[in-house]
Short mmCIF file of C-alpha atoms in Angstrom, two decimals:
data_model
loop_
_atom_site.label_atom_id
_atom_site.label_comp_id
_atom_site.label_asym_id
_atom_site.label_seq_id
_atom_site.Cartn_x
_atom_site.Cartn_y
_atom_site.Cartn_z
CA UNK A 82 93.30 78.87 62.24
CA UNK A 83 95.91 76.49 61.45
CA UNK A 84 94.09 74.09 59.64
CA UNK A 85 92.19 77.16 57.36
CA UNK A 86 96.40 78.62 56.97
CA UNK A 87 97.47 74.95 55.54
CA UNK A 88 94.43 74.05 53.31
CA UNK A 89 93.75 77.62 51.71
CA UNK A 90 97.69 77.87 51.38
CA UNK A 91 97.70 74.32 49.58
CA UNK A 92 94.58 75.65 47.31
CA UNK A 93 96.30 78.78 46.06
CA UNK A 94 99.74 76.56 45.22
CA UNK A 95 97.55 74.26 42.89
CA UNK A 96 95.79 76.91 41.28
CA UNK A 97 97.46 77.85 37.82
CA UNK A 98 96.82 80.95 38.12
CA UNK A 99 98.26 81.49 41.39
CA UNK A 100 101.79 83.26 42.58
CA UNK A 101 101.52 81.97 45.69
CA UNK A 102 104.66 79.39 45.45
CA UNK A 103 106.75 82.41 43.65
CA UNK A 104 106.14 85.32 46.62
CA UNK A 105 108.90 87.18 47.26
CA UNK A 106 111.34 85.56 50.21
CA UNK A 107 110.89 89.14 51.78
CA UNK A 108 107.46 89.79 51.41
CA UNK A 109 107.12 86.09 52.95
CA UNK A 110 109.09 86.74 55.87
CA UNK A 111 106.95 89.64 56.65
CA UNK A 112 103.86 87.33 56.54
CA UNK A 113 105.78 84.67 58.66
CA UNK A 114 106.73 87.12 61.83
CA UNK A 115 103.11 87.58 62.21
CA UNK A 116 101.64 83.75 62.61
CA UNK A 117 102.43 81.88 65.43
CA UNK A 118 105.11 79.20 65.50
CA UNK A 119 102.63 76.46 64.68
CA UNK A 120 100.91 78.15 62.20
CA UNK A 121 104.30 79.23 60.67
CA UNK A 122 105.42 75.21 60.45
CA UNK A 123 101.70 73.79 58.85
CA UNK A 124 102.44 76.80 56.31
CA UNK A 125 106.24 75.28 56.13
CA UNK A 126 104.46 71.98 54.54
CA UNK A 127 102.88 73.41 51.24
CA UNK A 128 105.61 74.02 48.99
CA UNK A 129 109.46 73.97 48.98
CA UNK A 130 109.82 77.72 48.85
CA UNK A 131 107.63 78.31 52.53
CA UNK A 132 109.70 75.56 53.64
CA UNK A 133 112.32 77.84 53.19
CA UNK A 134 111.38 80.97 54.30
CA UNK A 135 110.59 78.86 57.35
CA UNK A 136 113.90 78.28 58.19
CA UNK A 137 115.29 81.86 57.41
CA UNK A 138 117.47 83.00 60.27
CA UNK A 139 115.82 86.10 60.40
CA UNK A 140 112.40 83.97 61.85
CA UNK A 141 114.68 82.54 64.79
CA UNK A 142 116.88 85.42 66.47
CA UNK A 143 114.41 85.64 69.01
CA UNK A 144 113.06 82.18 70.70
CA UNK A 145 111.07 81.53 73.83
CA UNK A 146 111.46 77.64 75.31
CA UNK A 147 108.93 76.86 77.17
CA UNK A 148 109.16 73.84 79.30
CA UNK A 149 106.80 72.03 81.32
CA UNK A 150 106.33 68.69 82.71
CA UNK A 151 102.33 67.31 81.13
CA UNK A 152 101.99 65.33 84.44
CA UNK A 153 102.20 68.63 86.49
CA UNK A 154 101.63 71.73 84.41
CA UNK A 155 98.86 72.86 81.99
CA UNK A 156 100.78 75.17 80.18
CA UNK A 157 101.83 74.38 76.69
CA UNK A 158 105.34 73.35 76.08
CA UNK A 159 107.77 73.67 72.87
CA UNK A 160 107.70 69.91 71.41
CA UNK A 161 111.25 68.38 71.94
CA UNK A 162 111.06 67.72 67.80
CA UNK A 163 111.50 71.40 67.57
CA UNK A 164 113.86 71.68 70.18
CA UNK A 165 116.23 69.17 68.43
CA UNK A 166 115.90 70.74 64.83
CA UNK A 167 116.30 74.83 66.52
CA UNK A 168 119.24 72.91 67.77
CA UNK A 169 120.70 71.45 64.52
CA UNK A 170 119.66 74.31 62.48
CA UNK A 171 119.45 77.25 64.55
CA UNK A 172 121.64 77.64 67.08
CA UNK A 173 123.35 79.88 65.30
CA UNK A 174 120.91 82.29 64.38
CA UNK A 175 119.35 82.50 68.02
CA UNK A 176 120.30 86.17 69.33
CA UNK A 177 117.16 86.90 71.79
CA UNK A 178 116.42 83.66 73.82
CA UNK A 179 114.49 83.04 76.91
CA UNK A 180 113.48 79.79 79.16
CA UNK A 181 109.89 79.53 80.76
CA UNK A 182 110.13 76.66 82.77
CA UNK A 183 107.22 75.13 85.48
CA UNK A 184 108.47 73.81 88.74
CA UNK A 185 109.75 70.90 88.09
CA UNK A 186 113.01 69.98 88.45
CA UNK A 187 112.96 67.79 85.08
CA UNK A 188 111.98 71.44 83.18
CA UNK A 189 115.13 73.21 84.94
CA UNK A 190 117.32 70.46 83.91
CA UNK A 191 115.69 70.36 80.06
CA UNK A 192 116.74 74.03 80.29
CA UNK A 193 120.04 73.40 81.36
CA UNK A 194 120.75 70.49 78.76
CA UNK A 195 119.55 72.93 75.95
CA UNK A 196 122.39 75.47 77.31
CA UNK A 197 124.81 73.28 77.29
CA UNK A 198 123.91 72.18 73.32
CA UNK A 199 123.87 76.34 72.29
CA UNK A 200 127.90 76.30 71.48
CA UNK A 201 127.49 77.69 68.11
CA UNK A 202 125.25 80.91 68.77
CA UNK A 203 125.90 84.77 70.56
CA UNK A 204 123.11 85.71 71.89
CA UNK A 205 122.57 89.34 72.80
CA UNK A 206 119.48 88.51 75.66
CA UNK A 207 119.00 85.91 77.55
CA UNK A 208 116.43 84.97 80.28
CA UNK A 209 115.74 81.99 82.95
CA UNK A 210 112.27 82.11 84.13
CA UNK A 211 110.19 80.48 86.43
CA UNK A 212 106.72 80.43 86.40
CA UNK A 213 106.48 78.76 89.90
CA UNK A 214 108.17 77.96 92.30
CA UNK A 215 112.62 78.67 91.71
CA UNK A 216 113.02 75.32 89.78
CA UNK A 217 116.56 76.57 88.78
CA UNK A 218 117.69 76.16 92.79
CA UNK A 219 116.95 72.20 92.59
CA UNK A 220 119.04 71.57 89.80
CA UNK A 221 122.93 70.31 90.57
CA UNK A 222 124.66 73.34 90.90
CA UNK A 223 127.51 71.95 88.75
CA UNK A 224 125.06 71.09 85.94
CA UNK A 225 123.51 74.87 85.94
CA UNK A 226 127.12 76.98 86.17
CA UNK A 227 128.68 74.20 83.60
CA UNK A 228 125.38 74.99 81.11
CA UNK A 229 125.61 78.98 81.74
CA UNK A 230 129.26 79.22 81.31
CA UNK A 231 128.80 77.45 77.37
CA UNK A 232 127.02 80.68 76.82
CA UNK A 233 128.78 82.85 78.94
CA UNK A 234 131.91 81.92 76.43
CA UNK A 235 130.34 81.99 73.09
CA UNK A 236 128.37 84.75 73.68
CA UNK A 237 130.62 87.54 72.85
CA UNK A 238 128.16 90.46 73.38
CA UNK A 239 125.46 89.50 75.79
CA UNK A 240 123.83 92.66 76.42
CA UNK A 241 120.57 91.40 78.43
CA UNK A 242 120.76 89.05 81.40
CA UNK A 243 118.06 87.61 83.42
CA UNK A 244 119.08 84.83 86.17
CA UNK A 245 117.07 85.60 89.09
CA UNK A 246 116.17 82.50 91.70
CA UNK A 247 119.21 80.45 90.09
CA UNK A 248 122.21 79.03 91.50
CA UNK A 249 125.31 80.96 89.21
CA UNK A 250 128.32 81.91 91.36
CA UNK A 251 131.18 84.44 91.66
CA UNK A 252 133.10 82.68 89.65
CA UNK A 253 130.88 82.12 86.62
CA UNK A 254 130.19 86.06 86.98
CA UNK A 255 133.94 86.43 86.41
CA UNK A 256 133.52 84.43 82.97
CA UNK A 257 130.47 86.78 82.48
CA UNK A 258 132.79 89.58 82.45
CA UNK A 259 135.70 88.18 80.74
CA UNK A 260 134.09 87.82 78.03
CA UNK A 261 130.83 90.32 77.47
CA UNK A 262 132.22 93.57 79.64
CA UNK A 263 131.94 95.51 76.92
CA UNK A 264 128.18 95.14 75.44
CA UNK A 265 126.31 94.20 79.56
CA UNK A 266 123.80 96.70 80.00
CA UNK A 267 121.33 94.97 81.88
CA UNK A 268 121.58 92.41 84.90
CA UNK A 269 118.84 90.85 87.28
CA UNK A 270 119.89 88.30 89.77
CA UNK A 271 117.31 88.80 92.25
CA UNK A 272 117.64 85.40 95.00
CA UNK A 273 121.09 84.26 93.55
CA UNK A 274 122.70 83.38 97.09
CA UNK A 275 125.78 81.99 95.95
CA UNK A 276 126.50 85.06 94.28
CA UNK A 277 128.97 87.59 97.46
CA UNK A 278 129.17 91.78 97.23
CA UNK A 279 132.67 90.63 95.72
CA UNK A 280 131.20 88.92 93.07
CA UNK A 281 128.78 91.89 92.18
CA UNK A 282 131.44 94.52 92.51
CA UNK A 283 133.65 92.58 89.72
CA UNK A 284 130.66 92.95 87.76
CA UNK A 285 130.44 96.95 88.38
CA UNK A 286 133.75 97.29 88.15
CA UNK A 287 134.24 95.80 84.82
CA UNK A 288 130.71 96.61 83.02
CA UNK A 289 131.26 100.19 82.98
CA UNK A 290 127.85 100.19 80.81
CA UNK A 291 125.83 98.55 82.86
CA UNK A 292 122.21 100.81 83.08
CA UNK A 293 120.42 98.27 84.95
CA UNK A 294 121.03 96.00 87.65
CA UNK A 295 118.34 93.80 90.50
CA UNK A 296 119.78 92.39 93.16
CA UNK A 297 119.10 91.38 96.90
CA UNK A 298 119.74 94.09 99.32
CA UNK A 299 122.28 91.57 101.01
CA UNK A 300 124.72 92.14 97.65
CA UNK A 301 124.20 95.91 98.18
CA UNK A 302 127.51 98.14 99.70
CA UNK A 303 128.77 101.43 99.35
CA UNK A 304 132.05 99.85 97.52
CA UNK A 305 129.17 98.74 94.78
CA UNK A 306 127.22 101.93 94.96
CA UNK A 307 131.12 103.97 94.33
CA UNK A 308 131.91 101.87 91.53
CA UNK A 309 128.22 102.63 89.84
CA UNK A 310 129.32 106.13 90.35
CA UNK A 311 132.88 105.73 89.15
CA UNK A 312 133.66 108.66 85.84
CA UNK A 313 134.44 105.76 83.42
CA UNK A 314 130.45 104.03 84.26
CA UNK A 315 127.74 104.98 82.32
CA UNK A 316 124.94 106.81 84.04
CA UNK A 317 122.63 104.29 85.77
CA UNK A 318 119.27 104.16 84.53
CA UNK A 319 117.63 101.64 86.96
CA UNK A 320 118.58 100.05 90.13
CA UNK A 321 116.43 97.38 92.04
CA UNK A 322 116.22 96.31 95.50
CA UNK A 323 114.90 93.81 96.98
CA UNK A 324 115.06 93.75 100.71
CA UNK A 325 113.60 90.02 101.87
CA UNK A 326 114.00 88.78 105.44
CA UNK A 327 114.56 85.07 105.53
CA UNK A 328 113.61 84.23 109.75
CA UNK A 329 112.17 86.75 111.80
CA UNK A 330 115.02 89.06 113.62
CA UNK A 331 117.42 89.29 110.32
CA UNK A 332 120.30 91.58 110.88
CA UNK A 333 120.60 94.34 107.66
CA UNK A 334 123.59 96.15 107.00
CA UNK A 335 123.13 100.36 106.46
CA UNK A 336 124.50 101.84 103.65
CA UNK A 337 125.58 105.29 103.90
CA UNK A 338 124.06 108.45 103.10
CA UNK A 339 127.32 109.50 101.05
CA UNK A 340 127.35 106.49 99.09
CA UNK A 341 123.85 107.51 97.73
CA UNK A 342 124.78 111.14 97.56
CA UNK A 343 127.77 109.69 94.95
CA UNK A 344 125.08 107.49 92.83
CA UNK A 345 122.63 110.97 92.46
CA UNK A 346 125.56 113.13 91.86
CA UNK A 347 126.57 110.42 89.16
CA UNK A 348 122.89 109.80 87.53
CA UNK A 349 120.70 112.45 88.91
CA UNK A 350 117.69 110.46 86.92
CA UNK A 351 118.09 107.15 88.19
CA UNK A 352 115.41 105.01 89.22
CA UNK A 353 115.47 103.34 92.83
CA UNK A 354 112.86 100.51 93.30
CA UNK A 355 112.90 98.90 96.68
CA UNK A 356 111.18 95.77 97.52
CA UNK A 357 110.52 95.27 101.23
CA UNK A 358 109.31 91.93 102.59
CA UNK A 359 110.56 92.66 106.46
CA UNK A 360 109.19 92.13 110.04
CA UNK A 361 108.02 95.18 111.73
CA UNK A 362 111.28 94.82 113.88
CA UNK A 363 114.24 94.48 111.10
CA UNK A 364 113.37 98.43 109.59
CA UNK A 365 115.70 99.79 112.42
CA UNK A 366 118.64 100.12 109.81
CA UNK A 367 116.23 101.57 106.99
CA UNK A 368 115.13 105.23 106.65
CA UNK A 369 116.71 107.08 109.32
CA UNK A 370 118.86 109.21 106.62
CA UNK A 371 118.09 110.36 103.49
CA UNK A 372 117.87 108.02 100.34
CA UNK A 373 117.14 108.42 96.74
CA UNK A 374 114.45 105.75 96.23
CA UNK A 375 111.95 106.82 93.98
CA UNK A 376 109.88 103.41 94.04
CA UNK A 377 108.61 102.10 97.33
CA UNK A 378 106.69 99.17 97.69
CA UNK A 379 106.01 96.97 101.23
CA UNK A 380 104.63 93.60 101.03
CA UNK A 381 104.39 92.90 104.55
CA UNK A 382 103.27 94.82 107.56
CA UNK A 383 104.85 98.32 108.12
CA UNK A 384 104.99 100.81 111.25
CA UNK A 385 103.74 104.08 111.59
CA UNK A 386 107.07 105.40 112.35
CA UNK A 387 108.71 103.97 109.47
CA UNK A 388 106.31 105.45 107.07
CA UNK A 389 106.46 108.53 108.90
CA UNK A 390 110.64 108.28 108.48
CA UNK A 391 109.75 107.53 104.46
CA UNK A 392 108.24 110.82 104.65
CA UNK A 393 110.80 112.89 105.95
CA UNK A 394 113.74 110.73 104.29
CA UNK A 395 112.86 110.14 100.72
CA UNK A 396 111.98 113.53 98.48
CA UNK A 397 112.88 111.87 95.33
CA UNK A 398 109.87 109.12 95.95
CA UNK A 399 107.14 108.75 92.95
CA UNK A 400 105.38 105.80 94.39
CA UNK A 401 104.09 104.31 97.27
CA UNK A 402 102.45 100.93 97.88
CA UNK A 403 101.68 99.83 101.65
CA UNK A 404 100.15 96.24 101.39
CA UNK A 405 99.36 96.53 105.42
CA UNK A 406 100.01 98.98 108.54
CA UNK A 407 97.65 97.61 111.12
CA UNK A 408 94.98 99.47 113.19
CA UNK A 409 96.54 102.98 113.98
CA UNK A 410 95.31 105.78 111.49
CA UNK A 411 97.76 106.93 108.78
CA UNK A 412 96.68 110.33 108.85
CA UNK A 413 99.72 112.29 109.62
CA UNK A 414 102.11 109.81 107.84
CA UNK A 415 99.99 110.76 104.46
CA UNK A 416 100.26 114.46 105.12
CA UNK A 417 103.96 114.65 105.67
CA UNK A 418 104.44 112.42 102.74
CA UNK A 419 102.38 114.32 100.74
CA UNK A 420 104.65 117.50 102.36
CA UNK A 421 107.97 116.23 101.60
CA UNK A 422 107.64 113.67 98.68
CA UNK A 423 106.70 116.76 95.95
CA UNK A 424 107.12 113.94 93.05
CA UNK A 425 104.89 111.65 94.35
CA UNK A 426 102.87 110.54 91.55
CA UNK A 427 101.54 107.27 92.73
CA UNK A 428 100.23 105.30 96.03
CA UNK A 429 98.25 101.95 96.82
CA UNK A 430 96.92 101.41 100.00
CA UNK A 431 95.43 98.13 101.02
CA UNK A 432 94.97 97.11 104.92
CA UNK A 433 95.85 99.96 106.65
CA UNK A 434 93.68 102.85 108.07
CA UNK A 435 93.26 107.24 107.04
CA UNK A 436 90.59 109.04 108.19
CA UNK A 437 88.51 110.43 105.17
CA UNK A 438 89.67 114.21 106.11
CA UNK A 439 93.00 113.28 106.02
CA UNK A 440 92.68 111.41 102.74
CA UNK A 441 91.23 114.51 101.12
CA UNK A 442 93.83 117.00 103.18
CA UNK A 443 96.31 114.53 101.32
CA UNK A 444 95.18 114.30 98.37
CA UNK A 445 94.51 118.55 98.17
CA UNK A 446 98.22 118.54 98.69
CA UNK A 447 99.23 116.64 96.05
CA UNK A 448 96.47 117.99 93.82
CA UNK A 449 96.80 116.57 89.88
CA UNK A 450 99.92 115.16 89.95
CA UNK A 451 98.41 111.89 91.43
CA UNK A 452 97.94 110.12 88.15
CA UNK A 453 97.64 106.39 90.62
CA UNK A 454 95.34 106.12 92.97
CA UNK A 455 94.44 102.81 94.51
CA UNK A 456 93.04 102.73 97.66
CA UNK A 457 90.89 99.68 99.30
CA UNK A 458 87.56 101.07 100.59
CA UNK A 459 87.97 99.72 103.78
CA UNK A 460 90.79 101.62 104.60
CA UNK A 461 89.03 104.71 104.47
CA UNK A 462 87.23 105.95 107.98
CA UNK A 463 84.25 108.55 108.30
CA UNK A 464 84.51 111.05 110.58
CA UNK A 465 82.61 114.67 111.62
CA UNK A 466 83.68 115.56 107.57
CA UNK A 467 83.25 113.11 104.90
CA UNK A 468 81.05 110.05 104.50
CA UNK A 469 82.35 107.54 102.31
CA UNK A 470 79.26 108.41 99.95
CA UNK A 471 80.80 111.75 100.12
CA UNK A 472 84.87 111.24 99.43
CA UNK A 473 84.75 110.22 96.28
CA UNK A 474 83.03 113.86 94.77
CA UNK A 475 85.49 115.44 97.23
CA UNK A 476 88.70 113.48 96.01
CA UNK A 477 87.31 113.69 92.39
CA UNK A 478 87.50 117.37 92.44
CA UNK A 479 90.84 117.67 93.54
CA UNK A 480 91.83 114.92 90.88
CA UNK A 481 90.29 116.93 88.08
CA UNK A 482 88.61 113.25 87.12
CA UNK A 483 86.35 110.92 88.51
CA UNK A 484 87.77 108.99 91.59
CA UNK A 485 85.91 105.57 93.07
CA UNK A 486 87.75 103.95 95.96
CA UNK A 487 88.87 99.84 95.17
CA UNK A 488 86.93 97.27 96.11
CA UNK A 489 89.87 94.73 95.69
CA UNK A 490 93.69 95.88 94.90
CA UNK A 491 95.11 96.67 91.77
CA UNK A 492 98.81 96.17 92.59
#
């Protein structure tokens, strides 16, 4: 493609009769946003005026560097040529900027360096990502929080951060906040443990339009759930949860039932996602009152009991994914979900166990509404009713479409 883009290009210049050299800088811009960076710099090479609509600032607000080590990734990588020239010529203009690194510890540290060099731009987004393994955590803390804070200061109206699995601090939140308050609206710091509930409070506090924020469950308290809920804050949109268990036995905190009753009262159309990665013995804190989570998903093994709590305990839930249960039948878990979540729109079940009469009973119950439906096939057991030749027509007619159970998950 590139090739055919640089010699056709170079063809139409020569002709006489061709325009090609003379096309408007607008009409060229439009043609620019829609090749790919590489194609965009062979094009660059044909005449003076494409080598200037390739630098136009309007071609670099938004940049994606994408760092990986050749020796240990197969994933393409921005050539450090480019990085120097976005550098020297761009820095400026970058608004929307994110960092795809591998897991290397070399990548993080590229990323880092290329902060550090960005003193001259105010970007509205920015995101650290990594693809494997949290390369961010093995770089020198001093080197990361030193990097973060160059953009922290210049960046006058960050609206759009993304930081989760990295190493910032309390106090480089405070220089977060001194200096983009006004314009945060979005936040994830999933697996950020140097970050306190103090540190995410200031943030709450101070953002009053923040709409979405992901955190670990271990920076969750009803001071920060008060302050989302203060008059001045802006409704919340999205909250995220993620509730991981490190060693086996992890205490959890409880937040209480008023402190959620303040966030609904506050944004009655907020959406709760919860992450749970826990031992069958650390729930004991979770479900026993009611809570607004609308977005339920357990990646590890989870009781009967507790799923029978989600179903008297969360109304407001649209859906459900249970990665595993164990060998006790589901049956009247799914019916008193399907009784008392009435919004439930969505569920994945993978290793667990339903008889196929309660699966239909269920799935009666919740009748059209269930636009997701993922179950594994060998969750499902035949009894006196249903055969599994014969669930699918039965679960199809209550669907109002045709229904096949999975033969591998889809979440």
């Amino acid at each position: 493609c590139d090739s055919f883009i640089h010699s056709e290009a170079v063809e139409a210049s020569e002709s006489p009769d061709s325009n090609w050299a003379r096309l408007p800088q607008e009409l060229l811009l439009h043609i620019f946003q829609y090749l790919p960076l590489l194609d965009r710099a062979y094009a660059s090479q044909v005449c003076r005026g494409w080598n200037q609509a390739f630098h136009m600032p309007e071609l670099w607000r938004c940049f994606e560097f994408e760092l990986n080590q050749p020796a240990s990734s197969y994933l393409k990588a921005t050539h450090p040529d480019l990085i120097k020239q976005i550098i020297k010529r761009h820095s400026n203009h970058l608004q929307y900027v994110s960092f795809k690194v591998d897991s290397s510890t070399e990548s993080a540290e590229a990323a880092c360096d290329i902060l550090s060099q960005l003193v001259n731009c105010s970007l509205k987004t920015l995101g650290l990502i990594s693809t494997a393994r949290p390369s961010f955590m093995e770089v020198p803390k001093s080197h990361f929080i030193s990097a973060l804070t160059v953009v922290f200061v210049n960046s006058k109206s960050l609206s759009s951060l993304k930081i989760d699995d990295t190493p910032v601090d309390d106090p480089s939140l405070k220089v977060l906040v001194a200096n983009n308050s006004d314009t945060l609206k979005l936040l994830k710091m999933s697996s950020c443990p140097h970050v306190s509930p103090a540190g995410i409070l200031c943030v709450a506090d101070q953002c009053h339009g923040l709409r979405e924020l992901a955190l670990n469950y271990h920076l969750l308290s009803d001071e920060l759930l008060l302050a989302l809920s203060s008059e001045k804050h802006v409704h919340l949109e999205h909250l995220r949860i993620d509730v991981v268990s490190e060693n086996p036995g992890q205490h959890f905190h409880t937040i209480k039932k008023s402190s959620w009753d303040a966030m609904v009262r506050h944004s009655p159309k907020f959406n709760l996602v919860m992450y749970f990665f826990l031992y069958e013995d650390e729930f004991g804190p979770f479900f026993n009152d009611e809570i607004p989570v609308t977005h339920l998903y357990f990646g590890r093994s989870v009781s009967k009991e507790v799923l029978g709590r989600v179903g008297l305990h969360c109304p407001r839930l649209v859906e459900l994914v249970v990665c595993a249960n164990g060998l006790r039948p589901l049956d009247e878990e799914l019916i008193r979900i399907a009784k008392h979540c009435t919004q439930l729109s969505a569920i994945g079940l993978g290793e667990c166990e339903v008889s196929c009469s309660a699966f239909v009973e269920f799935v009666k119950m919740c009748g059209r509404r269930l636009s997701q439906l993922s179950i594994m096939e060998e969750v499902l057991i035949p009894d006196h009713k249903y055969s599994l030749d014969e669930i699918h027509w039965e679960v199809s007619k209550h669907l109002g479409r045709v229904w096949f159970p999975d033969m591998m998950p889809t979440w």
